[in-house]
Coordinates of C-alpha atoms in Angstrom, one line a residue:
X1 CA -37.3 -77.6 -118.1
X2 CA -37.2 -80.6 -115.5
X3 CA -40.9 -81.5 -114.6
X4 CA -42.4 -84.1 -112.2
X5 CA -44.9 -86.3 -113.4
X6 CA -47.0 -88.5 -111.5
X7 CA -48.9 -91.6 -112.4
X8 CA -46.1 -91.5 -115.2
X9 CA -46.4 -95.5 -116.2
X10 CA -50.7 -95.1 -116.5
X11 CA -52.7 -94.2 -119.6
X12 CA -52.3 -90.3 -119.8
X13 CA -48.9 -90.7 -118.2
X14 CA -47.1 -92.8 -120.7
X15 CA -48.5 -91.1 -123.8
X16 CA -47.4 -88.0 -121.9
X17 CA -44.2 -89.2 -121.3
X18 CA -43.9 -90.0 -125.0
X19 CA -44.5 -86.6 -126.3
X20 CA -42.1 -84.7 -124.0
X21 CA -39.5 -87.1 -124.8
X22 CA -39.4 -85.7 -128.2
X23 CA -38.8 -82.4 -126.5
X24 CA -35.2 -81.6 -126.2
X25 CA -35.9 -79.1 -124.1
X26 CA -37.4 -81.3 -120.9
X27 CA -36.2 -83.7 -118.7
X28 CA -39.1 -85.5 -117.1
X29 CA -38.8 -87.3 -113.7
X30 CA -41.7 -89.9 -112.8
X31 CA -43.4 -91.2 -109.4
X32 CA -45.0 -94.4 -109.9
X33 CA -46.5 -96.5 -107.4
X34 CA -43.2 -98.4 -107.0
X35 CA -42.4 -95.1 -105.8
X36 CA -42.5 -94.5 -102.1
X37 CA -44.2 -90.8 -100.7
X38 CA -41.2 -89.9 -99.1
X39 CA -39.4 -89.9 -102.3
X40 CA -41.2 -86.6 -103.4
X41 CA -39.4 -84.0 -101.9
X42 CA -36.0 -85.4 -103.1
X43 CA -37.9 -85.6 -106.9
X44 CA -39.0 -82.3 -106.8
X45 CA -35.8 -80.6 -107.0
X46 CA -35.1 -78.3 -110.0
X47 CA -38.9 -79.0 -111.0
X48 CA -40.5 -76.3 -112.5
X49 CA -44.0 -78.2 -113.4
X50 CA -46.1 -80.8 -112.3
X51 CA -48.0 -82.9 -114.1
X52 CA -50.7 -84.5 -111.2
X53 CA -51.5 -87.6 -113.4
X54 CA -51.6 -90.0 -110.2
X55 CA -54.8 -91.7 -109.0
X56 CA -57.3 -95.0 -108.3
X57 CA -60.3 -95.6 -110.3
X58 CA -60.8 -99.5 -109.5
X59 CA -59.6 -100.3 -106.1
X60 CA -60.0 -103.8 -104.1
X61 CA -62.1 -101.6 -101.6
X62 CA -63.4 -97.9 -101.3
X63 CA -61.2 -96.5 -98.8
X64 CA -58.2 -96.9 -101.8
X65 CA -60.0 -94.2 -103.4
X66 CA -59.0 -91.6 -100.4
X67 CA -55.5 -92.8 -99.9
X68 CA -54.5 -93.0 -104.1
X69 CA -56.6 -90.0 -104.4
X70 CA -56.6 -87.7 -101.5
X71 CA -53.4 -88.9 -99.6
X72 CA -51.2 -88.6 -102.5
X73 CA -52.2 -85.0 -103.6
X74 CA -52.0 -84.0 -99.6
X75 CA -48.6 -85.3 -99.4
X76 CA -47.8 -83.5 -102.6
X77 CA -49.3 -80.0 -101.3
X78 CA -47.4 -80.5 -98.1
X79 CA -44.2 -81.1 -99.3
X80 CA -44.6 -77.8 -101.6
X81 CA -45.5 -75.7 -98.0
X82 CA -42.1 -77.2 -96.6
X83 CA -39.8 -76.6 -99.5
X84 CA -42.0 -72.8 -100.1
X85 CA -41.8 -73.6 -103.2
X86 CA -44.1 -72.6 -106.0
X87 CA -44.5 -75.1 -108.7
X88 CA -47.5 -74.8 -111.2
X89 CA -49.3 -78.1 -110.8
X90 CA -51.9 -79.3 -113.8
X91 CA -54.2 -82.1 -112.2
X92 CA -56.4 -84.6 -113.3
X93 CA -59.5 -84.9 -111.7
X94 CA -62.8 -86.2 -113.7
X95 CA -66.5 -85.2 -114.3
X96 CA -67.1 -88.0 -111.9
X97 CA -65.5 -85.5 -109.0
X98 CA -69.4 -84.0 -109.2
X99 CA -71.1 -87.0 -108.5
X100 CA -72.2 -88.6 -104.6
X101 CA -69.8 -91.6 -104.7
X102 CA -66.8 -92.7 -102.9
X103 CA -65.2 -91.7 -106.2
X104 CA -66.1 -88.6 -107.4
X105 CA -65.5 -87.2 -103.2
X106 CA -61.7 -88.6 -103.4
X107 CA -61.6 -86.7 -106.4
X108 CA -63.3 -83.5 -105.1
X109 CA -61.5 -84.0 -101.5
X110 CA -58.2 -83.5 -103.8
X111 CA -59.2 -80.7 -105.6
X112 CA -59.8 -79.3 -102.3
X113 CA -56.3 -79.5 -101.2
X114 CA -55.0 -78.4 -104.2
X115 CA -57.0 -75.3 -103.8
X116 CA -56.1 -74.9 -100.4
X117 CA -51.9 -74.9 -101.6
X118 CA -53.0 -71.9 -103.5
X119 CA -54.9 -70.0 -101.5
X120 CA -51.8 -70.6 -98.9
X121 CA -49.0 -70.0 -100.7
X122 CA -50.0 -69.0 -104.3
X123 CA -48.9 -72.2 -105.8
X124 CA -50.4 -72.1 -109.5
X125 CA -52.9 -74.5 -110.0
X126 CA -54.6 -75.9 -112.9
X127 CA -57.4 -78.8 -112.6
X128 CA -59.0 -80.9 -115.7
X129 CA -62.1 -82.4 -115.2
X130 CA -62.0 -84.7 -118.0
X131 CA -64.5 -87.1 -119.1
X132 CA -63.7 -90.7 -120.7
X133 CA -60.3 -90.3 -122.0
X134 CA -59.9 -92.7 -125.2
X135 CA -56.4 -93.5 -127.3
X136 CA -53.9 -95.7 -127.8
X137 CA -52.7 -97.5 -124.4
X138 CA -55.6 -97.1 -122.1
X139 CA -56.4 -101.0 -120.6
X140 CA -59.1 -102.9 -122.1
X141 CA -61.8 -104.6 -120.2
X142 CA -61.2 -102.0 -117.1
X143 CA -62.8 -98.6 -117.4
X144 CA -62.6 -97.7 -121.0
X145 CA -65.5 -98.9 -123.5
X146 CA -63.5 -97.8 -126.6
X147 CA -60.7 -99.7 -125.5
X148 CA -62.8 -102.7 -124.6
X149 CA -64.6 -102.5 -128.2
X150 CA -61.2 -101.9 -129.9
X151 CA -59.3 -104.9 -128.4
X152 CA -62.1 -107.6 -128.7
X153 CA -63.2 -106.3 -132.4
X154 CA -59.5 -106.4 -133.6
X155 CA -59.0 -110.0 -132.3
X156 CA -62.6 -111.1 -133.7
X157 CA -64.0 -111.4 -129.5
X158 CA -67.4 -110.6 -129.2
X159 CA -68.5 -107.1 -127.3
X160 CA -71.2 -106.7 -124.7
X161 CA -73.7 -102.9 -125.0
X162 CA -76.2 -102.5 -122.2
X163 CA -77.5 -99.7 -123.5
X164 CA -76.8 -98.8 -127.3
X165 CA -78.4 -95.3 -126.7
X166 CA -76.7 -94.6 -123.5
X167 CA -74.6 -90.8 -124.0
X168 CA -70.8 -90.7 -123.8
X169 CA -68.6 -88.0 -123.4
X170 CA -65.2 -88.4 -125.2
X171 CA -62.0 -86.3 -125.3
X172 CA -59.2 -88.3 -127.2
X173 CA -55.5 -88.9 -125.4
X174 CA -53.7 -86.7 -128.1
X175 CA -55.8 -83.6 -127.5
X176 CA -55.8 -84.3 -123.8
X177 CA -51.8 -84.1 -124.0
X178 CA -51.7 -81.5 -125.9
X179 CA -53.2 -79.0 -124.1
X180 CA -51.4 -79.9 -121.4
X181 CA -48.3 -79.2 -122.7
X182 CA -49.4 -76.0 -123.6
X183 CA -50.1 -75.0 -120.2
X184 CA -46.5 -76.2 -119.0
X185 CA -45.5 -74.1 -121.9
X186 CA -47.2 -71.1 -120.1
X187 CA -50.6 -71.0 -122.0
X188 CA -53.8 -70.3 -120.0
X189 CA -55.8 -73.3 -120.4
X190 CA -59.7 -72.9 -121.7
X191 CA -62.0 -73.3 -119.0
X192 CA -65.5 -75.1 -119.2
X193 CA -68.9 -73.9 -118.0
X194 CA -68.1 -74.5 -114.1
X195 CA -65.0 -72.7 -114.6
X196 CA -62.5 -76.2 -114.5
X197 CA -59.3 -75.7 -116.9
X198 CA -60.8 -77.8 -120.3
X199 CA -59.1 -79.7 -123.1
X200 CA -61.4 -78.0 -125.7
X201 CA -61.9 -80.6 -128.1
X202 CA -64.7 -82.7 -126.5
X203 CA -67.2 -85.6 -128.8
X204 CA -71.0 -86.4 -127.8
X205 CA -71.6 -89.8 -128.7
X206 CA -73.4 -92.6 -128.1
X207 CA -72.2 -96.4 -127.1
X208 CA -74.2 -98.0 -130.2
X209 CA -72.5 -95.2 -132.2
X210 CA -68.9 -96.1 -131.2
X211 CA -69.2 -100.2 -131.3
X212 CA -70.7 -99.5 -134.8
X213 CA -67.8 -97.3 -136.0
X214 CA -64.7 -99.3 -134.8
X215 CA -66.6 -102.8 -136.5
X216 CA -66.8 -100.5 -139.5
X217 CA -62.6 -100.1 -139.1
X218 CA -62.5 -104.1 -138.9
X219 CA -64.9 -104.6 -141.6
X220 CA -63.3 -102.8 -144.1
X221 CA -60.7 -104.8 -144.4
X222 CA -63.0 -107.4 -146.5
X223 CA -65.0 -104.5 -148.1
X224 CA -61.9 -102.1 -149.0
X225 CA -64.4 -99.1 -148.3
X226 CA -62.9 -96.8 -145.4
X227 CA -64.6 -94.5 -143.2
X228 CA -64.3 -90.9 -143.6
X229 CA -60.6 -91.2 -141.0
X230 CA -59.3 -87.8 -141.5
X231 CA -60.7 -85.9 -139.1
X232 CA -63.0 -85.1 -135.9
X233 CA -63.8 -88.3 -133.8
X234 CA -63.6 -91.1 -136.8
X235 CA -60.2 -90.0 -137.2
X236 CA -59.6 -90.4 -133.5
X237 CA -61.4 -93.6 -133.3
X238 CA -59.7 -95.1 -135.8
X239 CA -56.1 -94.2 -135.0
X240 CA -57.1 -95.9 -131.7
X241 CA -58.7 -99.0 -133.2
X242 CA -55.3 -99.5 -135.2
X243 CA -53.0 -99.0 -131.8
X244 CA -54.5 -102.6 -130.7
X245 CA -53.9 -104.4 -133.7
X246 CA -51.8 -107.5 -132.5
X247 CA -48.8 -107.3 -135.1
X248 CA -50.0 -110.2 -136.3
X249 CA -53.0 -108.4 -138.0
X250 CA -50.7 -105.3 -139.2
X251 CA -51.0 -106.7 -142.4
X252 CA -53.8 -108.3 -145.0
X253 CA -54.4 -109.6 -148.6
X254 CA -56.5 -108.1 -150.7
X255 CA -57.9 -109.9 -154.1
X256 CA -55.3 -109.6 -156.9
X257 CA -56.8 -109.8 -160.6
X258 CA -54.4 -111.6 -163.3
X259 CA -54.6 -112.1 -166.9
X260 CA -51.8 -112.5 -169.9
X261 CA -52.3 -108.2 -169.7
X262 CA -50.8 -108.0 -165.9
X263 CA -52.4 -107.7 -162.7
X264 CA -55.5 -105.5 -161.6
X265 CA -55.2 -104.5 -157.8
X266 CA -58.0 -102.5 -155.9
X267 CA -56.1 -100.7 -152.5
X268 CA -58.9 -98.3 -151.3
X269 CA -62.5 -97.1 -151.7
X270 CA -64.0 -94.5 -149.8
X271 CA -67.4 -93.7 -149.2
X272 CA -67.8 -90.4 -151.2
X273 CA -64.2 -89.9 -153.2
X274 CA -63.7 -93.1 -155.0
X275 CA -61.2 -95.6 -155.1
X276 CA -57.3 -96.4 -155.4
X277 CA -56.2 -99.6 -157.2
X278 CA -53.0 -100.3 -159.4
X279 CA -52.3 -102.6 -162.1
X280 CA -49.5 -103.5 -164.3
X281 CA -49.1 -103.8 -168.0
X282 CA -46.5 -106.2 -169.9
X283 CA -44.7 -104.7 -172.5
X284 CA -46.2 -103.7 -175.6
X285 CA -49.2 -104.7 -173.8
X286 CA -52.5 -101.8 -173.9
X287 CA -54.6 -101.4 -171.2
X288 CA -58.3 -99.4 -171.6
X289 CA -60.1 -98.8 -175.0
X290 CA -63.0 -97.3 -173.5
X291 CA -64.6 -94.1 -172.5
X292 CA -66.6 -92.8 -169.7
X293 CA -69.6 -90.3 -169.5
X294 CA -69.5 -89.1 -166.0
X295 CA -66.4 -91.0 -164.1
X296 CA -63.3 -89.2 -164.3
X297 CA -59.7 -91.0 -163.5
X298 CA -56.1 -90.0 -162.5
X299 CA -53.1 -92.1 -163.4
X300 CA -49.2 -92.0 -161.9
X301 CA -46.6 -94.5 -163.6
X302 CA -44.4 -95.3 -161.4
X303 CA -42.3 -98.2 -163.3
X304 CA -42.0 -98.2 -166.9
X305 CA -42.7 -96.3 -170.0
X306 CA -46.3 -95.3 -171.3
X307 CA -48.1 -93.5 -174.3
X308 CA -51.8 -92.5 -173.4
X309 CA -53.7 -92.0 -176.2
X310 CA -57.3 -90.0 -176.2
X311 CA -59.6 -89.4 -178.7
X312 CA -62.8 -87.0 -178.6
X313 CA -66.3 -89.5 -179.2
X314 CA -67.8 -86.6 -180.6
X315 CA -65.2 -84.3 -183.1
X316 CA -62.5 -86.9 -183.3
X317 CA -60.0 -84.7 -182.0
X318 CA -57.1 -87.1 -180.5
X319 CA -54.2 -86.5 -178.0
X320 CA -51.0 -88.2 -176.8
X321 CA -49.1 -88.4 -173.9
X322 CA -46.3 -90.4 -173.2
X323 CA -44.9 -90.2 -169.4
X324 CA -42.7 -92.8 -167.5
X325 CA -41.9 -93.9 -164.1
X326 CA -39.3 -91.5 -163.5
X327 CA -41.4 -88.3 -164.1
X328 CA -44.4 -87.8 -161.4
X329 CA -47.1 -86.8 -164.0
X330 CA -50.9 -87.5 -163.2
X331 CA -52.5 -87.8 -166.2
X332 CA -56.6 -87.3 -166.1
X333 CA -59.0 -89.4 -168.1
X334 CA -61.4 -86.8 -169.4
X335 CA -65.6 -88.0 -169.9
X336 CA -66.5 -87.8 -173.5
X337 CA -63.2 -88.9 -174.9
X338 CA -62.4 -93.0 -175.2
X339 CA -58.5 -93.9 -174.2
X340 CA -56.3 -96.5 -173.9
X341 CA -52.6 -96.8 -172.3
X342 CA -49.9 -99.0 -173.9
X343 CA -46.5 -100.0 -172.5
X344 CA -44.0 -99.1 -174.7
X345 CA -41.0 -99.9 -173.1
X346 CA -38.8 -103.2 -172.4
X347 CA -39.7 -103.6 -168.6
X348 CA -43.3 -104.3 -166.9
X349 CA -45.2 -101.1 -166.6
X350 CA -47.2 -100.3 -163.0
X351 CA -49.4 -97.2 -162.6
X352 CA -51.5 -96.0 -159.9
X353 CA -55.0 -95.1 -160.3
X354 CA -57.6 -93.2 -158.7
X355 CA -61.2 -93.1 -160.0
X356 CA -63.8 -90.6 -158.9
X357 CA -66.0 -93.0 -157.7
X358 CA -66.2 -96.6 -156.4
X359 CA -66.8 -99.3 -159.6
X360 CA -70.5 -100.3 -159.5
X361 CA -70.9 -103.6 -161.8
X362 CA -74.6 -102.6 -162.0
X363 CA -73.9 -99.4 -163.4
X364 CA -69.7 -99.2 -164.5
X365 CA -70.4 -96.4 -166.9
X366 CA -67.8 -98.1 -169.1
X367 CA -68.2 -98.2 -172.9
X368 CA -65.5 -100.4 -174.9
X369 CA -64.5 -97.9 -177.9
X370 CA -61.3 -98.9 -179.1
X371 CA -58.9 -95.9 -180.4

């Protein structure tokens, strides 16, 4: 499938552009605004979809807002009248299209002639309203907050809120492409309550809510405690916060703990499902001796040789385990039963470990009881 898309080097473009690139299916040609209006009708041949992205939000002066806005999308629908061609065309307008200002009517003006194509010739039409657009790529300091905040966090710059209180509607780049592609791939697009093709996967937030969550991302990095990243709008956020890391940041150091045992590394804590650390053993060196009445663990050798040995604090029973690095075996520290793991082989022994919970000093629900 050849499509056209326009405003291919902006925000939604490029990620856009990105996506159907993986496609080997689609051969994408662009219009930027090195491109030249009467290069269209030469662009649109073989095109099968169009993918409106094209438009100004920050002119020198108003009247840029009719000519990027309105004159473009005119000279698209008359080019499509000429060639009587019908070619479904997916544009992007904004919620701003409903409000009185030079903006919003460049925006509604092309909707109108968009509209008008359709009712003229049939020509399949499909217009997003969409509200802030957030993700990796969108300019900082122009008209994105979240873009603004993730920049000037990541680089340690300070952030200005007005209004900490002040609502914001989010959809996030991704799901923004996605259901675009959908529609090129011949899906009817969900419609919102005024009847405007819709994204579907829209977050109510606040300002003071989003500068607070991306200074959480940063913070973390000291405290080792993530946010809860794996899904809805966190997961979003952070994903975006990352893409403006300077590559100078794409690593840090965390604290490393050393004695004549090994070394004692803590990776990860989360808020609610504890914490991932490592730590190494020399041989014949044994790590533990202790037992725990509520935390629960989960260990993975990944270098060496091991022998886990448990024994009940109440019957005595005892159990042995012995697993190396080259069999992927979790073995689970049980409450009630005190254990210790020893390195029995000739090389330095690392294991992974997760605990159920993060380690409180006040309260580490660790009891020395050697085996």
């Amino acid at each position: 499938m050849r499509v056209l898309i326009t405003g291919a080097d902006g925000f939604i473009g490029r990620n856009l552009r990105l996506l159907l690139s993986e496609r080997q299916d689609v051969e994408i040609v662009t219009f930027t605004r090195a491109d030249a209006v009467e290069t269209l009708r030469a662009k649109l041949e073989g095109v099968a979809f169009i993918f409106h992205l094209a438009g100004i939000n920050r002119p020198q002066t108003d009247d840029e807002f009719m000519s990027g806005n309105v004159g473009l999308t005119e000279a698209l629908c008359s080019t499509l009248t000429l060639l009587e061609k019908q070619i479904p065309i997916l544009y992007t307008s904004s919620t701003q299209a409903a409000a009185d200002n030079p903006y919003g009517e460049s925006k509604r003006a092309a909707e109108a002639a968009l509209w008008e194509l359709n009712a003229k010739i049939g020509n399949p039409v499909h217009i997003y309203r969409l509200p802030n657009v957030f993700g990796k790529w969108a300019r900082p300091n122009y008209n994105s907050a979240v873009a603004t905040f993730c920049h000037n966090i990541a680089r340690n710059l300070p952030i200005t809120i007005n209004d900490r209180t002040a609502k914001v509607t989010l959809v996030y780049v991704d799901d923004v492409i996605e259901a675009f592609v959908k529609v090129m791939d011949g899906a009817t697009p969900a419609t919102d309550s005024s009847g405007f093709a819709s994204v579907g996967v829209v977050y109510q937030t606040t300002v003071g809510e989003i500068a607070d969550t991306i200074q959480g991302f940063r913070d973390s990095k000291e405290s080792l405690v993530t946010a809860r990243v794996g899904r809805g709008l966190t997961r979003a956020l952070y994903s975006t916060y990352v893409s403006y890391l300077p590559a100078e940041h794409f690593s840090y150091v965390v604290p490393m703990h050393s004695d004549a045992r090994g070394v004692f590394v803590e990776m990860l804590k989360t808020e609610d499902s504890g914490q991932f650390s490592y730590f190494t053993a020399h041989p014949g060196i044994t790590r533990g001796g202790h037992y725990h009445h509520s935390k629960t663990e989960k260990f993975l050798v990944i270098k060496g040789k091991a022998l886990f040995k448990f024994r009940h604090m109440d019957t005595g029973e005892t159990h042995s385990i012995y697993t190396d690095g080259e069999n992927a075996e979790i073995v689970e520290t049980v409450p009630g039963w005190t254990h210790d793991i020893t390195n029995i082989g000739d090389q330095e022994m690392i294991v992974m470990l997760w605990a159920n919970e993060i380690f409180d000093r006040e309260r580490p629900d660790t009891y020395a009881c050697a085996l």
